[in-house]
Short mmCIF file of C-alpha atoms in Angstrom, two decimals:
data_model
loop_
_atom_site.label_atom_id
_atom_site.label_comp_id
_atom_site.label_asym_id
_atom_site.label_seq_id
_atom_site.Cartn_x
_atom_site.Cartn_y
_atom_site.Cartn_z
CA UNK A 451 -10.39 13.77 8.36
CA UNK A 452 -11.27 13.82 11.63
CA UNK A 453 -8.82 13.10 14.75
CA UNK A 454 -9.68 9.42 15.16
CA UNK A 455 -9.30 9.17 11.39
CA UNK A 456 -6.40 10.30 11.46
CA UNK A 457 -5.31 8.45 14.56
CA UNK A 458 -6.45 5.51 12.61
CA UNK A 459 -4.26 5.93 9.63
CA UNK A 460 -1.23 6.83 11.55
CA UNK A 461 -1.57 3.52 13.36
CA UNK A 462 -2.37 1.07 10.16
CA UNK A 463 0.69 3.21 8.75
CA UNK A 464 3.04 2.43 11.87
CA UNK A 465 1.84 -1.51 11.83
CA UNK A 466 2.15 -1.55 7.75
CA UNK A 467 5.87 -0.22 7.94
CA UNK A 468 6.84 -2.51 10.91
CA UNK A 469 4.99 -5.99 9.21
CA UNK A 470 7.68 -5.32 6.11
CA UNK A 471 10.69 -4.89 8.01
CA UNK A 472 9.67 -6.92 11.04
CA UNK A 473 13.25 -5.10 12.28
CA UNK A 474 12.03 -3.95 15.88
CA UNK A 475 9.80 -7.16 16.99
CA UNK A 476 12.12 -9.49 16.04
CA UNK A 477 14.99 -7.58 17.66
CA UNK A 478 12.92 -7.18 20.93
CA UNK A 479 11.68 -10.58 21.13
CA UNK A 480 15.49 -12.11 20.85
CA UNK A 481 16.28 -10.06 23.39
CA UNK A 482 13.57 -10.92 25.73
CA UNK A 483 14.17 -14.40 24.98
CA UNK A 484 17.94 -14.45 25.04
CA UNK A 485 17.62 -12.40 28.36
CA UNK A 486 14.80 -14.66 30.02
CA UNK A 487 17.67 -17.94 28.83
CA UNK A 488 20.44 -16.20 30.53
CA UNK A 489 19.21 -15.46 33.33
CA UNK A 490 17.74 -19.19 33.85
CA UNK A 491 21.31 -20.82 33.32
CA UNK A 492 23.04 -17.83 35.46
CA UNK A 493 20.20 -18.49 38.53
CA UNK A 494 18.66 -21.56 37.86
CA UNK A 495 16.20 -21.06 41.37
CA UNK A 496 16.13 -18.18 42.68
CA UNK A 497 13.34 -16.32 45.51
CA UNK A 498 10.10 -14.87 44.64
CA UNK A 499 11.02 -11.34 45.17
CA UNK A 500 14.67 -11.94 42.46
CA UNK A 501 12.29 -13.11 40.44
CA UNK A 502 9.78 -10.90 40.28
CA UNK A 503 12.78 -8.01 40.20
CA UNK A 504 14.61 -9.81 37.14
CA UNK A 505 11.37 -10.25 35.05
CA UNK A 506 10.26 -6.73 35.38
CA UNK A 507 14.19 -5.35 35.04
CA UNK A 508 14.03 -7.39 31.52
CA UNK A 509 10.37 -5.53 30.68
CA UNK A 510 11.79 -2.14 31.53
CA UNK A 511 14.78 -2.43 29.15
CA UNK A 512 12.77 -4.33 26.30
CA UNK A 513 10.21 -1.50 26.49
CA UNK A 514 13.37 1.76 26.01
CA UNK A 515 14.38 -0.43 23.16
CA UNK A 516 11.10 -0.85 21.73
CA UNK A 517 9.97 2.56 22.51
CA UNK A 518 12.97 5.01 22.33
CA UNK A 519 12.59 4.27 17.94
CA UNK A 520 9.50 6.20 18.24
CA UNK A 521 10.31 9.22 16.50
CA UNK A 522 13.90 8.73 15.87
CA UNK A 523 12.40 6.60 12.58
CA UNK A 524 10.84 9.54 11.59
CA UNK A 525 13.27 11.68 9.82
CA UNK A 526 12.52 15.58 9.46
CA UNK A 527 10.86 15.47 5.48
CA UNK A 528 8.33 13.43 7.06
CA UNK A 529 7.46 15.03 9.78
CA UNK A 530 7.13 18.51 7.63
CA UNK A 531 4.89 16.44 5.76
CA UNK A 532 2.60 15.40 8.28
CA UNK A 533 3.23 19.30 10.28
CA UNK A 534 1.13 19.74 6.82
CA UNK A 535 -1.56 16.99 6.67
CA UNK A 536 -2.75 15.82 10.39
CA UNK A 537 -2.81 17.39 13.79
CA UNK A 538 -0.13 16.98 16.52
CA UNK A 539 -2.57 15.38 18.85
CA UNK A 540 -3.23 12.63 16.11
CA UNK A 541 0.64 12.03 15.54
CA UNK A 542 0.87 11.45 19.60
CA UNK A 543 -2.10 9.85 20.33
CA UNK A 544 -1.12 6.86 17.34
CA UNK A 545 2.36 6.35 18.59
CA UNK A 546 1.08 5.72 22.05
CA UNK A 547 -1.52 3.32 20.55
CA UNK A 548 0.80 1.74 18.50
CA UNK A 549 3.40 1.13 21.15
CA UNK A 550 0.87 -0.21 23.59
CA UNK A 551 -0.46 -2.40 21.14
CA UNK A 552 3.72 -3.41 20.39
CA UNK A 553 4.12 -3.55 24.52
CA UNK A 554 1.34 -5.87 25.41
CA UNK A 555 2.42 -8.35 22.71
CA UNK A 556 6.01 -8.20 23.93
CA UNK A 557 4.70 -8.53 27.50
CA UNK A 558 2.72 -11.47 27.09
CA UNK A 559 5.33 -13.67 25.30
CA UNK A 560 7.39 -12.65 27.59
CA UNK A 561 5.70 -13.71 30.75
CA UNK A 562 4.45 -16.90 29.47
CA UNK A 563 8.28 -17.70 28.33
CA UNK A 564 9.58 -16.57 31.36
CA UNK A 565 7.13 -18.11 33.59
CA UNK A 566 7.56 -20.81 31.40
CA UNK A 567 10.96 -21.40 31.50
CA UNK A 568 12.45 -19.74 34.98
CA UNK A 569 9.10 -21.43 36.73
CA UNK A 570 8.35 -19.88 39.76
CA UNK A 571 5.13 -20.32 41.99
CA UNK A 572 2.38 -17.52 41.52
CA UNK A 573 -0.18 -17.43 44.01
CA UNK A 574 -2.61 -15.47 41.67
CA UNK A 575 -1.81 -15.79 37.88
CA UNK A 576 -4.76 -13.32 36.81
CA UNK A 577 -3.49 -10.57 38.81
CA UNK A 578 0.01 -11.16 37.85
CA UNK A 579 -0.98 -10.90 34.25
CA UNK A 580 -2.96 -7.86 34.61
CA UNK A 581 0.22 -6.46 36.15
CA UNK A 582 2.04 -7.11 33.25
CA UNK A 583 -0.57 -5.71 30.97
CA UNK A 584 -1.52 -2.41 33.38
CA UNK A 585 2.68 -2.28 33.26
CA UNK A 586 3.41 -2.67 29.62
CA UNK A 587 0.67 0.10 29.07
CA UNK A 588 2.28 2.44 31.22
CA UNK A 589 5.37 1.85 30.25
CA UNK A 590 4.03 2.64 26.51
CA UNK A 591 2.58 5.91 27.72
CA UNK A 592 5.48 7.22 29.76
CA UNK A 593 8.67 6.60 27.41
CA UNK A 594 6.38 7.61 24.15
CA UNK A 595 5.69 11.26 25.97
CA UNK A 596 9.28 11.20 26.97
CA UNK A 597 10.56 9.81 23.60
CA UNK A 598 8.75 12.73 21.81
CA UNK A 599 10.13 15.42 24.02
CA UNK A 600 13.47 14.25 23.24
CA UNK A 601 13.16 14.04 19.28
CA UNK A 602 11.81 17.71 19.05
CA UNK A 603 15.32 18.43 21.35
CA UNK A 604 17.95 16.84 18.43
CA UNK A 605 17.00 13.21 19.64
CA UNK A 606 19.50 13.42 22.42
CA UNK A 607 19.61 9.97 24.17
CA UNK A 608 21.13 11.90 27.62
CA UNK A 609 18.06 14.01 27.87
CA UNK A 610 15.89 11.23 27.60
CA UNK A 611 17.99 9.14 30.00
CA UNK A 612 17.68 12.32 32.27
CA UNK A 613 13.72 12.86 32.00
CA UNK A 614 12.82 8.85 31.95
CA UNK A 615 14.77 8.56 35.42
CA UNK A 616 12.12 10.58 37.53
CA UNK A 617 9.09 8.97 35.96
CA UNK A 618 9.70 5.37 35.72
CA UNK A 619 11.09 5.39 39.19
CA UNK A 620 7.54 6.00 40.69
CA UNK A 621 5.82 3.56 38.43
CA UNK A 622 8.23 0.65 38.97
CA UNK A 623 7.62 0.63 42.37
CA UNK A 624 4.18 0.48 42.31
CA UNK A 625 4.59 -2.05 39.79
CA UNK A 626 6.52 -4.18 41.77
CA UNK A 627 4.19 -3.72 45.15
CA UNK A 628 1.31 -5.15 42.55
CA UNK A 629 3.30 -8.12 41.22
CA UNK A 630 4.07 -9.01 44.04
CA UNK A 631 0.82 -9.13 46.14
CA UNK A 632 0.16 -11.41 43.45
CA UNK A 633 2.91 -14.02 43.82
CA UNK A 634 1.88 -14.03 47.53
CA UNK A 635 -1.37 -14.66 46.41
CA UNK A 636 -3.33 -11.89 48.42
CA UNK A 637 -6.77 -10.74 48.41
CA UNK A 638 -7.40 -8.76 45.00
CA UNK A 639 -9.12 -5.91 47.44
CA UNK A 640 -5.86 -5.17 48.87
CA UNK A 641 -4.27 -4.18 45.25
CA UNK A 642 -6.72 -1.87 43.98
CA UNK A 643 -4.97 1.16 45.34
CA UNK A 644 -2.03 0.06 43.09
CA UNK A 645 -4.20 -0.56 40.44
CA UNK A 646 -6.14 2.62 40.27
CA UNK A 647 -2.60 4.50 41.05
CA UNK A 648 -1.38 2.56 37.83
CA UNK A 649 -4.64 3.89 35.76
CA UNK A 650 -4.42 7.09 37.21
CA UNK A 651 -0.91 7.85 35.87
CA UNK A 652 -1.46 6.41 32.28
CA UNK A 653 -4.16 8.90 32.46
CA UNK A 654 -2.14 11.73 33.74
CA UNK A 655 0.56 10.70 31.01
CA UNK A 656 -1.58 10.71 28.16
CA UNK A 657 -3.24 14.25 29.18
CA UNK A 658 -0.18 15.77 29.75
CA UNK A 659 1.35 14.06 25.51
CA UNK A 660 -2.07 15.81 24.50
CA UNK A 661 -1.45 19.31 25.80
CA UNK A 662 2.21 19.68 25.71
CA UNK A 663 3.09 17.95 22.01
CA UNK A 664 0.87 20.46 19.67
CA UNK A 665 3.50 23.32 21.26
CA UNK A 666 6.84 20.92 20.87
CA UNK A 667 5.42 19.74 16.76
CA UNK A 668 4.63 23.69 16.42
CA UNK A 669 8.46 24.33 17.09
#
């Protein structure tokens, strides 16, 4: 097969496994729920910038729990088996598909709930929502590299704590600038530098999962 084939078959496999069990979505959207409820009776009204801080604190934390399963699911006679069958570039490029695809549906329930529920004025709902999108994307890209660094290292939760620190950091403040040019309802002009930042370092991200996994899978 070819590397999109296999790509392809990873991913149907990843979606196939989590439709049965259901374990992960369901666990992720009761949190996001539960969280976006909470912080409504806690807060009731709160500023635009508290809100734009809780909803993406809530996103951050959904996404390590959604994410961090990656390749801790995958227990070691499996991943001989594939070490036999596909290439490492295949293995990394359908869990960062697959999580993306996992992120943006977990993203957009939980902006309309939240939005829904803890209302709050948005000067420019589009660019919000692409926010949320460009985030949950990045997010995806970022703790899947990181997520696969730390399973070929014993799984070790510390080192992954350690390694996600210096790279979400970066992104969550860009994040943040975009979100909130949006609630103040600016000209879209004035966000593209955040936008093409946020682009630029899924890009970086998935380059980077491409070169470096083949030697980490090899080990």
């Amino acid at each position: 097969m070819t590397l999109m084939q296999q790509v392809k078959t990873l991913v149907l496999k990843d979606i196939i496994l989590e439709w049965r069990s259901k374990y992960a979505i369901n666990g992720i959207l009761l949190y996001v729920v539960s969280t976006v409820f909470v912080c409504y009776q806690a807060f009731k009204s709160v500023d635009t910038t508290t809100w734009n801080a809780l909803f993406w604190i809530i996103m951050l934390f959904a996404s390590i729990n959604a994410i961090n399963k990656s390749f801790v699911q995958e227990n070691p006679n499996r991943q001989f088996y594939y070490y036999m069958l596909v290439d490492p570039r295949a293995i990394i490029l359908a869990k960062i598909i697959y999580n993306t695809m996992v992120m943006t549906l977990l993203a957009t329930i939980a902006y309309f709930v939240y939005s829904t529920i803890f209302k709050n004025p948005i000067g420019d709902p589009t660019l919000y929502f692409l926010s949320v999108m460009l985030g949950s994307i990045s997010f995806s890209t970022v703790f899947t590299m990181i997520s696969g660094i730390s399973a070929k290292a014993g799984n070790n939760s510390t080192l992954m704590a350690i390694l996600s620190f210096p790279a979400i950091i970066p992104l969550l403040i860009v994040l943040i600038k975009l979100s909130r040019n949006a609630i103040e309802g600016l000209e879209r002009a004035s966000s593209s530098k955040e936008i093409i930042v946020l682009l630029a370092i899924n890009v970086i991200t998935i380059t980077i999962s491409l070169l470096l996994f083949p030697y980490l899978w090899r080990d």
